[in-house]
XYZ file of C-alpha atoms in Angstrom:
758
model
C 0.000 0.000 0.000
C 2.854 2.396 0.811
C 6.024 3.096 -1.119
C 9.005 1.123 0.091
C 10.859 4.229 1.200
C 8.007 4.858 3.615
C 8.896 1.642 5.460
C 11.583 3.148 7.604
C 12.323 3.690 11.230
C 9.658 5.766 12.948
C 11.036 7.199 16.187
C 9.081 7.842 19.337
C 7.261 11.119 19.188
C 9.458 14.117 20.023
C 12.640 12.101 19.805
C 12.135 9.565 22.566
C 12.967 5.915 21.905
C 12.109 3.014 19.662
C 13.024 -0.607 19.252
C 13.533 -1.665 15.659
C 13.214 -5.359 14.989
C 14.941 -6.737 11.892
C 14.947 -10.495 11.572
C 16.393 -11.950 14.764
C 18.391 -8.885 15.749
C 17.034 -6.068 17.864
C 18.444 -2.560 17.719
C 17.732 0.047 20.378
C 17.502 3.443 18.767
C 18.006 6.325 21.180
C 17.767 9.941 20.109
C 19.913 12.813 21.300
C 17.160 13.766 23.731
C 17.340 10.351 25.384
C 21.132 10.710 25.645
C 20.749 14.064 27.336
C 18.262 12.639 29.779
C 20.479 9.647 30.535
C 23.427 11.959 31.211
C 21.272 14.020 33.534
C 20.235 10.852 35.344
C 23.830 9.687 35.734
C 24.923 12.988 37.196
C 22.125 12.856 39.739
C 23.084 10.246 42.295
C 19.730 10.199 44.038
C 16.364 11.814 43.512
C 13.853 12.349 46.274
C 10.429 13.901 46.221
C 10.589 17.267 48.006
C 8.348 17.754 51.029
C 7.085 21.008 49.567
C 6.721 21.190 45.810
C 5.848 24.882 45.800
C 8.835 27.212 45.806
C 9.166 30.847 44.788
C 10.163 31.343 41.173
C 13.348 33.384 41.007
C 13.537 36.380 38.738
C 15.901 36.104 35.749
C 19.454 37.371 36.065
C 20.684 40.207 33.786
C 21.336 39.413 30.161
C 23.791 40.690 27.588
C 22.697 43.761 25.672
C 22.562 41.737 22.501
C 19.906 39.138 22.020
C 17.748 37.338 19.520
C 16.891 39.325 16.467
C 14.215 39.273 13.819
C 15.193 38.908 10.197
C 13.055 38.284 7.143
C 14.488 35.320 5.259
C 13.425 32.745 2.725
C 11.206 29.794 3.445
C 13.104 26.877 4.928
C 16.131 28.898 6.007
C 17.118 29.901 9.514
C 19.026 32.800 11.006
C 20.826 31.990 14.245
C 22.321 34.806 16.358
C 25.267 33.629 18.428
C 24.387 35.413 21.660
C 22.853 33.210 24.345
C 20.113 34.220 26.759
C 20.359 34.642 30.484
C 17.653 37.141 31.411
C 14.244 38.483 30.508
C 14.578 40.979 27.679
C 11.849 43.326 26.502
C 11.753 44.122 22.806
C 9.618 47.273 22.368
C 6.835 46.933 19.826
C 5.584 49.896 17.806
C 3.040 51.024 16.893
C 0.954 48.254 18.457
C 1.922 49.148 22.002
C 3.907 51.989 23.490
C 4.826 49.840 26.486
C 5.517 46.118 26.611
C 4.909 44.580 30.039
C 7.293 41.722 30.713
C 6.110 38.554 32.444
C 6.658 38.339 36.186
C 7.327 34.991 37.905
C 4.232 33.905 39.849
C 4.855 30.363 41.055
C 6.449 27.068 40.124
C 5.728 23.479 41.006
C 8.605 20.994 41.069
C 8.173 17.338 40.168
C 10.612 14.431 40.116
C 9.979 13.718 36.462
C 9.747 15.613 33.210
C 6.688 17.660 32.277
C 6.631 16.372 28.737
C 3.111 16.937 27.456
C 1.389 20.333 27.245
C -0.301 21.501 30.424
C -4.020 22.263 30.559
C -5.975 24.830 32.598
C -9.676 24.405 33.366
C -12.102 25.011 36.201
C -12.635 21.362 37.081
C -14.326 21.892 40.465
C -16.637 24.834 39.686
C -14.956 27.187 42.148
C -14.623 29.936 39.547
C -10.850 29.508 39.345
C -8.846 27.504 36.843
C -6.824 24.501 37.900
C -3.650 23.417 36.098
C -3.195 19.807 34.982
C 0.337 18.605 34.272
C 1.478 15.088 33.477
C 4.956 13.727 34.132
C 7.070 11.103 32.494
C 10.283 9.739 33.998
C 13.888 10.391 33.065
C 15.626 7.596 31.196
C 13.051 5.001 32.238
C 13.769 5.178 35.981
C 10.914 4.840 38.420
C 10.678 8.421 39.638
C 7.509 10.282 38.714
C 4.570 9.032 36.661
C 1.997 11.364 38.159
C -0.770 13.512 36.836
C -0.748 16.618 39.019
C -3.734 18.892 39.505
C -2.697 22.272 40.881
C -4.761 25.159 42.170
C -4.614 28.570 40.516
C -1.838 29.557 42.947
C 0.189 26.414 42.291
C -0.657 24.325 45.346
C -1.260 20.608 44.891
C -4.917 19.544 44.951
C -4.398 15.905 44.040
C -2.169 13.609 42.019
C -2.570 10.206 40.414
C 0.260 7.739 39.796
C 0.081 5.597 36.669
C 1.084 1.959 36.468
C 4.655 1.201 35.452
C 4.960 -1.385 32.646
C 7.496 -4.209 32.765
C 9.098 -3.295 29.430
C 12.411 -1.567 30.321
C 12.239 1.295 27.849
C 8.657 2.243 28.687
C 8.133 4.133 31.910
C 4.366 4.462 32.099
C 4.740 8.210 32.103
C 2.120 10.633 30.830
C 2.753 11.642 27.246
C -0.490 13.414 26.346
C -2.291 16.626 27.191
C -5.191 15.935 29.527
C -8.700 16.045 28.064
C -11.489 17.245 30.364
C -15.148 16.395 29.717
C -18.268 14.878 31.230
C -18.089 11.514 29.500
C -20.621 9.551 31.561
C -23.525 12.030 31.717
C -23.318 12.454 35.502
C -22.932 16.261 35.353
C -19.404 16.053 36.711
C -16.132 16.228 34.837
C -13.648 13.486 34.107
C -9.982 13.694 33.104
C -8.618 11.516 30.295
C -4.964 10.956 29.390
C -2.678 8.336 27.871
C 0.616 6.865 29.006
C 3.819 5.408 27.686
C 2.641 2.042 28.937
C -0.314 1.803 26.563
C -3.041 2.742 29.037
C -5.784 5.295 28.607
C -6.901 6.522 32.029
C -10.192 8.095 33.069
C -10.250 9.857 36.466
C -12.813 11.795 38.448
C -11.754 15.420 37.964
C -12.785 16.537 41.439
C -11.084 13.778 43.432
C -8.552 12.101 41.162
C -10.107 8.678 41.743
C -9.872 6.110 38.957
C -13.111 5.698 36.984
C -11.737 3.232 34.440
C -8.668 2.507 32.354
C -8.245 0.753 29.035
C -5.466 -1.259 27.443
C -5.944 -3.508 24.444
C -6.646 -6.901 26.073
C -4.886 -8.684 23.220
C -1.536 -7.240 24.253
C 0.844 -8.702 26.771
C 2.177 -6.524 29.545
C 5.625 -6.469 27.961
C 4.417 -5.183 24.593
C 5.851 -1.735 23.929
C 2.585 0.084 23.312
C 2.351 3.814 23.839
C -0.539 6.278 23.755
C 1.132 9.453 22.546
C -1.777 11.495 21.202
C -4.340 13.177 23.416
C -7.786 11.523 23.448
C -10.724 13.220 21.716
C -14.276 13.179 23.065
C -17.645 13.683 21.363
C -21.245 12.671 21.876
C -23.279 10.758 19.303
C -26.917 11.694 18.563
C -28.090 8.791 20.747
C -26.292 10.313 23.739
C -23.376 7.896 23.791
C -20.097 9.613 24.570
C -17.214 8.315 22.460
C -13.550 8.554 23.473
C -11.077 8.207 20.599
C -7.301 7.813 20.895
C -4.401 6.501 18.859
C -1.571 4.201 19.847
C 1.516 2.663 18.331
C 3.836 -0.238 19.017
C 7.404 0.902 19.513
C 8.695 -2.602 18.747
C 8.830 -2.277 14.985
C 6.914 -4.719 12.853
C 4.800 -4.284 9.757
C 1.036 -4.413 10.109
C 1.114 -4.819 13.884
C -2.544 -5.297 14.891
C -2.099 -3.024 17.915
C -1.207 0.020 15.830
C -4.124 2.297 15.096
C -7.114 4.177 16.425
C -9.454 3.061 19.207
C -12.976 4.228 20.089
C -14.345 3.545 23.588
C -17.613 4.153 25.384
C -17.212 7.063 27.750
C -19.321 5.642 30.557
C -17.437 2.376 31.077
C -14.365 2.411 28.813
C -15.495 -0.576 26.752
C -14.353 -0.903 23.147
C -16.699 0.291 20.394
C -14.354 -0.239 17.457
C -10.724 0.009 16.442
C -9.070 0.830 13.123
C -5.691 -0.744 12.426
C -2.933 1.259 10.746
C 0.382 0.001 9.476
C 2.770 1.998 11.621
C 0.675 3.387 14.437
C -0.739 6.748 15.472
C 1.174 9.369 17.476
C -0.986 12.330 16.461
C -4.048 13.411 18.434
C -7.323 12.685 16.618
C -9.757 15.503 15.804
C -13.546 15.160 15.648
C -15.963 17.216 13.522
C -18.535 16.858 10.767
C -15.899 17.566 8.146
C -18.005 16.651 5.110
C -21.361 18.163 6.133
C -23.181 14.844 5.977
C -24.791 15.273 9.387
C -22.492 12.748 11.063
C -19.286 13.268 12.983
C -15.989 12.092 11.577
C -12.651 11.550 13.292
C -9.588 12.822 11.415
C -6.059 11.712 12.298
C -2.548 11.327 10.947
C -0.445 8.195 11.158
C 3.198 7.206 11.021
C 2.976 6.063 7.400
C 2.319 9.675 6.317
C -1.404 9.132 5.815
C -4.286 11.365 6.827
C -7.582 9.547 7.282
C -11.202 10.372 8.010
C -13.398 7.770 9.709
C -17.062 7.800 10.613
C -17.080 8.307 14.383
C -20.094 6.090 14.958
C -18.957 3.087 12.925
C -15.222 3.487 12.371
C -15.820 3.207 8.615
C -13.128 4.783 6.414
C -14.392 7.877 4.587
C -11.147 8.824 2.833
C -7.387 8.414 3.119
C -4.790 10.785 1.688
C -1.092 10.026 1.330
C 1.112 13.056 1.920
C 4.225 13.542 -0.219
C 4.772 9.978 -1.272
C 4.826 8.444 2.181
C 8.358 9.516 3.060
C 7.463 11.146 6.351
C 5.405 10.686 9.484
C 2.719 12.823 11.089
C 3.310 13.597 14.744
C 1.674 17.014 14.834
C -1.963 17.504 15.732
C -4.353 18.671 12.997
C -6.026 22.084 13.248
C -9.560 22.303 11.839
C -11.261 25.489 10.648
C -13.391 26.735 7.777
C -10.859 29.332 6.688
C -12.372 30.260 3.325
C -15.990 30.566 4.437
C -17.365 27.948 2.046
C -19.002 25.898 4.777
C -16.506 23.025 4.464
C -13.868 22.461 7.122
C -10.219 22.654 6.134
C -7.696 20.403 7.894
C -4.189 21.760 8.478
C -1.336 19.437 9.363
C 2.472 19.507 9.430
C 4.586 16.424 8.714
C 7.811 15.636 10.531
C 9.698 16.355 7.302
C 8.373 19.914 7.388
C 5.639 19.769 4.751
C 2.602 21.898 5.558
C -0.669 20.671 4.041
C -4.284 21.736 3.971
C -6.876 19.073 3.165
C -10.491 19.420 2.122
C -12.615 17.918 4.876
C -15.180 16.482 2.486
C -12.843 14.752 0.045
C -9.383 14.668 1.612
C -7.977 16.497 -1.390
C -4.605 17.942 -0.361
C -2.809 21.176 -1.153
C 0.840 21.663 -0.222
C 1.051 25.102 1.404
C 4.770 25.111 2.108
C 7.920 23.021 2.310
C 10.011 23.642 5.404
C 12.146 21.169 7.314
C 12.091 19.390 10.655
C 8.970 20.277 12.596
C 7.279 18.456 15.442
C 5.033 21.409 16.179
C 1.366 21.604 15.294
C 0.078 24.568 13.245
C -2.175 27.112 14.977
C -4.613 29.396 13.127
C -6.183 32.761 13.965
C -7.069 36.092 12.396
C -4.298 38.003 14.130
C -4.985 41.460 12.712
C -8.765 41.397 12.331
C -8.747 41.810 8.556
C -11.025 38.833 8.003
C -8.199 36.667 6.623
C -7.025 33.722 8.718
C -3.306 33.459 9.393
C -1.357 30.307 10.267
C 1.510 30.246 12.767
C 3.920 27.344 12.738
C 7.189 26.921 14.643
C 10.173 25.086 13.199
C 12.753 22.978 14.993
C 15.556 25.192 13.692
C 14.217 28.152 15.649
C 12.082 30.045 13.146
C 8.467 31.059 13.624
C 6.520 31.542 10.392
C 3.247 33.354 9.825
C 1.420 32.468 6.613
C -1.819 33.275 4.873
C -3.823 30.152 5.708
C -5.614 30.102 2.352
C -2.696 30.714 0.010
C 0.385 29.757 2.020
C 1.901 33.165 1.289
C 4.536 33.988 3.875
C 3.713 37.165 5.805
C 6.803 37.156 8.026
C 9.213 34.936 9.891
C 11.303 35.503 12.986
C 14.228 33.445 14.261
C 15.927 32.786 17.586
C 19.040 30.863 18.541
C 17.148 27.828 19.715
C 14.716 25.140 18.636
C 10.936 25.370 18.510
C 9.564 21.903 19.187
C 6.092 22.770 20.439
C 3.030 24.535 19.093
C 2.608 28.273 19.676
C -0.200 29.775 21.737
C -2.126 32.799 20.437
C -3.633 35.235 22.938
C -3.589 38.868 24.013
C -0.966 38.321 26.693
C -0.808 41.896 28.029
C -4.444 42.777 27.284
C -3.662 45.743 25.077
C -6.187 44.739 22.424
C -3.640 43.047 20.134
C -3.056 39.321 19.740
C 0.403 37.920 20.410
C 2.128 34.595 19.781
C 3.860 32.770 22.641
C 6.197 29.892 21.868
C 8.824 27.956 23.821
C 12.387 27.443 22.578
C 14.940 24.867 23.705
C 18.334 23.354 22.960
C 20.835 26.237 22.561
C 18.316 28.758 23.842
C 15.863 27.498 26.438
C 13.473 30.433 26.634
C 9.879 31.503 26.384
C 9.259 34.045 23.605
C 6.438 36.440 22.856
C 6.035 37.730 19.300
C 3.789 40.547 18.163
C 1.329 39.949 15.356
C 3.834 41.662 13.043
C 6.729 39.366 13.977
C 8.602 41.537 16.467
C 9.975 39.816 19.550
C 8.223 41.546 22.432
C 10.071 39.798 25.236
C 11.891 36.604 26.103
C 12.189 34.747 29.399
C 15.022 32.250 29.989
C 13.935 28.920 31.412
C 15.982 26.301 33.166
C 15.410 23.018 31.413
C 14.115 21.103 28.412
C 10.940 22.506 26.880
C 8.668 19.938 25.278
C 5.426 21.440 26.550
C 3.388 24.010 24.635
C 2.574 27.133 26.693
C -0.937 28.160 27.659
C -2.281 31.650 28.390
C -5.269 32.360 30.629
C -6.278 34.253 33.760
C -6.037 31.484 36.330
C -7.182 33.350 39.438
C -9.422 36.108 38.034
C -7.039 38.854 39.131
C -7.435 40.575 35.765
C -4.001 39.638 34.421
C -3.119 36.910 31.974
C -1.020 34.018 33.269
C 1.362 31.933 31.170
C 1.937 28.308 32.187
C 4.544 26.048 30.627
C 6.324 22.827 31.525
C 10.106 23.166 31.702
C 12.030 20.037 32.600
C 10.787 18.907 35.994
C 8.948 22.160 36.689
C 5.580 23.669 35.979
C 6.245 27.398 35.637
C 3.674 30.156 35.926
C 4.259 33.769 34.923
C 1.848 36.677 35.025
C 1.722 39.702 32.725
C 0.345 43.036 33.896
C -2.578 44.198 31.809
C -2.129 47.277 29.620
C -5.803 48.166 29.335
C -8.266 48.093 32.245
C -11.201 47.200 29.996
C -9.759 44.319 27.945
C -11.347 40.888 28.348
C -8.944 38.070 29.159
C -9.738 35.563 26.430
C -7.783 32.311 26.917
C -5.348 30.982 24.389
C -5.958 29.355 21.038
C -3.272 26.770 20.440
C -2.511 23.091 20.095
C -5.683 21.034 19.501
C -7.627 24.291 19.579
C -6.469 25.673 22.908
C -8.572 26.330 26.002
C -11.212 23.763 26.884
C -10.240 21.476 24.032
C -11.658 17.981 23.947
C -10.513 17.298 20.411
C -14.071 18.031 19.256
C -13.936 20.872 16.714
C -17.706 21.283 16.383
C -18.738 24.932 15.959
C -22.526 25.053 16.124
C -22.895 28.812 15.728
C -20.328 29.133 12.936
C -18.314 31.896 14.591
C -14.940 30.116 14.086
C -14.700 29.283 17.804
C -15.291 25.667 18.798
C -18.088 24.956 21.239
C -15.676 23.675 23.884
C -13.491 26.772 23.573
C -16.490 29.071 23.989
C -17.587 27.236 27.121
C -14.110 27.728 28.573
C -13.921 31.368 27.467
C -17.356 32.477 28.657
C -19.182 33.050 25.363
C -22.296 31.223 24.183
C -21.516 28.359 21.755
C -25.043 28.540 20.353
C -24.908 32.239 19.431
C -22.601 33.743 16.818
C -22.841 37.101 18.615
C -23.469 36.426 22.287
C -24.073 40.049 23.313
C -25.745 41.172 20.076
C -23.324 44.033 19.425
C -22.775 43.288 15.721
C -19.387 41.827 16.584
C -19.096 38.050 16.337
C -17.643 36.202 19.293
C -14.537 35.451 17.221
C -14.114 39.159 16.485
C -14.473 39.804 20.197
C -11.546 37.410 20.729
C -9.474 39.280 18.161
C -10.137 42.666 19.800
C -10.104 41.484 23.443
C -13.659 42.657 24.083
C -16.177 41.053 26.413
C -18.478 38.622 24.564
C -21.218 39.133 27.162
C -21.058 42.929 27.297
C -21.856 44.909 24.155
C -19.981 47.925 25.521
C -16.759 46.696 27.096
C -15.265 50.155 27.708
C -18.499 51.667 29.011
C -18.636 54.612 26.598
C -22.247 53.842 25.611
C -21.196 52.869 22.075
C -21.521 49.189 21.072
C -18.271 47.506 20.113
C -19.467 46.507 16.666
C -20.050 50.155 15.749
C -16.669 51.161 17.167
C -14.791 48.498 15.218
C -16.688 49.263 12.005
C -15.895 52.960 12.339
C -12.230 52.554 13.340
C -12.614 53.397 17.007
C -11.056 51.543 19.916
C -13.639 49.434 21.771
C -11.307 49.495 24.782
C -10.976 53.312 24.967
C -13.926 55.215 26.470
C -12.326 58.580 25.681
C -12.790 58.264 21.937
C -16.544 58.666 22.374
C -15.931 62.421 22.758
C -13.884 62.767 19.568
C -15.141 64.799 16.598
C -12.984 63.516 13.767
C -14.945 65.124 10.914
C -15.403 68.518 12.632
C -19.165 68.528 12.131
C -19.884 69.438 15.766
C -21.007 65.918 16.600
C -18.988 63.626 18.872
C -18.470 59.979 18.003
C -21.137 59.086 20.542
C -23.582 61.567 18.972
C -22.772 60.219 15.511
C -23.553 56.719 16.798
C -26.901 57.906 18.163
C -27.674 59.743 14.935
C -26.575 56.883 12.709
C -24.173 59.133 10.824
C -20.616 58.584 9.650
C -18.158 59.960 12.227
C -15.556 60.529 9.521
C -17.770 62.397 6.990
C -19.071 65.898 7.729
C -22.217 65.447 5.611
C -23.096 61.770 5.770
C -26.143 61.868 3.508
C -24.688 64.368 1.058
C -27.674 66.705 1.271
C -25.588 69.815 1.769
C -26.336 70.154 5.477
C -23.525 69.226 7.910
C -24.441 66.425 10.299
C -24.134 68.702 13.300
C -26.656 71.183 11.887
C -29.070 68.410 10.998
C -29.034 67.075 14.550
C -28.670 70.234 16.600
C -30.483 72.855 14.483
C -33.069 71.201 12.288
C -33.653 67.858 13.949
C -33.310 66.060 10.632
C -31.661 62.713 10.036
C -27.997 63.185 9.054
C -27.939 59.714 7.532
C -30.942 60.340 5.252
C -31.371 63.222 2.824
C -35.157 62.855 3.140
C -35.948 62.557 6.819
C -39.743 62.417 6.425
C -39.599 60.158 3.355
C -41.919 62.417 1.377
C -39.779 62.367 -1.749
C -38.377 65.871 -1.162
C -34.803 66.303 0.167
C -34.416 67.954 3.543
C -32.233 70.737 2.195
C -34.822 71.605 -0.507
C -37.635 71.686 2.020
C -35.646 73.916 4.339
C -34.710 76.230 1.466
C -38.359 76.767 0.487
C -39.793 76.952 3.968
C -41.367 73.508 4.108
C -41.194 71.086 7.026
C -38.519 68.362 6.529
C -39.960 66.425 9.463
C -43.502 66.192 8.047
C -44.788 64.397 4.979
C -46.227 67.405 3.131
C -45.683 66.127 -0.383
C -49.328 66.590 -1.438
C -49.839 69.989 0.099
C -50.101 73.103 -2.120
C -49.288 76.155 0.012
C -49.160 78.582 -2.996
C -52.460 77.388 -4.463
C -51.111 77.000 -7.988
C -52.572 73.554 -8.480
C -49.136 71.935 -8.217
C -48.301 69.900 -5.089
C -45.085 70.380 -3.179
C -43.728 67.133 -4.617
C -44.709 68.306 -8.099
C -42.961 71.624 -7.482
C -39.810 69.757 -6.389
C -39.752 67.662 -9.548
C -40.528 70.731 -11.701
C -37.911 72.802 -9.940
C -40.437 75.523 -9.070
C -40.983 77.457 -5.880
C -43.686 75.774 -3.747
C -44.363 79.091 -2.034
C -44.875 81.045 -5.299
C -47.783 80.327 -7.688
C -45.964 81.775 -10.703
C -42.323 80.880 -10.299
C -41.150 82.553 -13.539
C -43.422 85.623 -13.103
C -44.921 85.220 -16.565
C -48.509 85.623 -15.455
C -49.202 81.887 -15.847
C -49.488 79.694 -12.775
C -46.987 76.873 -12.368
C -49.765 74.327 -12.223
C -51.377 75.496 -15.463
C -48.053 75.586 -17.300
C -47.181 72.058 -16.166
C -50.637 70.797 -17.114
C -50.400 72.310 -20.586
C -46.851 71.325 -21.376
C -45.116 74.638 -20.750
C -41.998 75.366 -18.788
C -42.936 77.065 -15.514
C -39.401 78.365 -15.203
C -39.193 80.048 -18.622
C -41.117 83.299 -19.185
C -40.607 82.989 -22.984
C -42.318 79.925 -24.444
C -43.314 78.798 -28.006
C -46.806 79.803 -29.186
C -49.176 76.908 -29.065
C -52.258 76.524 -31.282
C -54.231 75.763 -28.148
C -53.347 79.192 -26.838
C -54.569 80.934 -30.025
C -57.907 79.129 -30.024
C -58.661 79.609 -26.347
C -60.455 82.841 -25.525
C -60.866 81.708 -21.982
C -57.077 81.644 -21.731
C -56.816 85.269 -22.801
C -59.486 86.252 -20.314
C -58.062 84.082 -17.621
C -54.623 85.589 -17.765
C -56.037 89.094 -18.128
C -53.268 90.220 -20.415
C -52.669 91.166 -24.002
C -50.931 88.889 -26.427
C -48.553 90.197 -28.990
C -48.089 88.114 -32.149
C -44.834 88.231 -34.029
C -44.513 86.264 -37.254
C -41.014 85.480 -38.448
C -41.009 83.198 -41.477
C -43.237 80.272 -40.695
C -42.653 80.434 -36.916
C -45.026 82.093 -34.492
C -43.952 83.416 -31.118
C -45.901 84.996 -28.387
C -44.544 87.160 -25.648
C -46.372 86.846 -22.395
C -46.795 89.898 -20.277
C -46.920 89.607 -16.524
C -48.999 92.752 -16.195
C -51.822 93.910 -18.555
C -50.626 96.816 -20.695
C -53.972 98.536 -20.159
C -53.409 98.290 -16.433
C -49.972 99.796 -16.867
C -51.179 102.532 -19.268
C -54.895 103.444 -18.754
C -54.762 106.073 -21.559
C -54.667 103.364 -24.206
């Protein structure tokens, strides 16, 4: 099925370990990361669990003046400054922010293992605060720390759970996946799901840490090197059954191993619903959504033979399979799902280990190669960073370069490099709450630091960390103090930093990142179509059933982009809804701009909002009356040139003494037989019966085909034959014959009246 070159050694995810079996010989393949860990273990003669795992987090020491730089380069290249980091450095960003608050150490929690998988933050006990979940794996296979830790918002231990250690020497039973939090048994309480290096999927009670159930393929022996590396995904079928899906692989290499593949379990008891066997196993986290709009959920996942597949979640039936780049790579990254082009069909974004970035059509699996890079374990993350309606894609490369691309075209917008290695997915959030989204990503190897990039690619700040970084950062306000917190696993530590807010009104939206970010269960369903998954909205505080929770003409996703409150249509309290402010280029986080008068029409922005006029155009409706005069002097509508909708413009009515606020179209104040509306269309004066002073009323002239604005008109045979006309107008008619043309000159006043002697 696959090309022969695809049948090659597939290493443990993120460079761990693998046993390759060839004939009767067995080769242990250990990556450079394993070597580093073994060296660390050898240096440490003994390891004990500290009595108190909470210690103050020291501030960074001063750094050299030089530091990482930003340089625009070509795709697939890297720029590596030679200066190393040793302190927190602030890189000023203009014009997005005049000041760049640097992160301040808040707390750290020390384990006896390695915090390998990304941490998760969620309010698991309904106390209004977010708890941090961090899983540990051991160093070099020693029996040190295989715990899932649940920490309070201030870093104190709430509970921990120790996983079972397998008998296979190279597998430690450590936790290799991000925890998934969901109510999987319909008891209105949350459970925690995670996988281990020993092939188990665990389900725990989120409040107590007690074991609910665990699953391991019963066909396997305890010494089989099975690992669950991808985070489990959870979704509910129409019949109410909760399905838990996860992938696993067998590190002992053999073709068509029946234990490689994807498993679907019942959420209430952990029993097997179905499994789908793959050739080389699954290290990527599965993603669930109705990707083909057929009314049923599918599960999408990548495998180690460079295949992306879509299965029916209910049955496990294969919908489509797409081979990426000839099968010469593996897929360890997690897919990111979003309808980026607005066509109603979900796009699937995935990065291969070789560095190929693909987007696949959810309905057909058709692939498009967006870019060729090299060496990336990190998952792509998508967001509209600048609010222009175009989705951008951020992806971090192992050689230390962060790229931002147009998600639809793959066009590179910028890249920025550091002297380290990006091995984890970035997190996108407004970290200092200034109304602008930032990108946070962790670097390791030569430069073990946490970096913050602006949406334009500038490095805003960097924080040196102390150990290996294999955990993606998260950003959220853990304790509701109004400031964003950044949590990341670094070696044996869980580190928490806080960033002082720049704007007092900004809403602290949590991060969008790996597997979708905050609240992720691997279920990418977006019922209201606002580009935020239902699970993210529940974690963030918006309504997953409403595109615009607060009805301010700003979608919930746009509220995320601008850091506004999804449940308050006026975040800054200036009495102007955020949708209007964004549409008219005002800051929804600045109450002072309500008093601005940008078009100098004597109306403030707030008054323009009330009037429905354009705050940047002096005469919104183009009727010749400035908006300020319309509102303050005449009471007319500055956004409509005909306030009373009577067919006559306001300015015309005001000019001729009519009422622009009253429908007086059929009135005839001058008694000339022509209505006001008729006068407007004729161009005559509605207050003057004979606009051209020719002795003929405007109404009569219009009725008989004459121009009421021209005192000299062609002689008409009807005029010559009508004695009543001559009597009616009470004037003499002079006839002048020139050639065959007859002209009459109308007199406004009877000559006899002017000269009685005649």
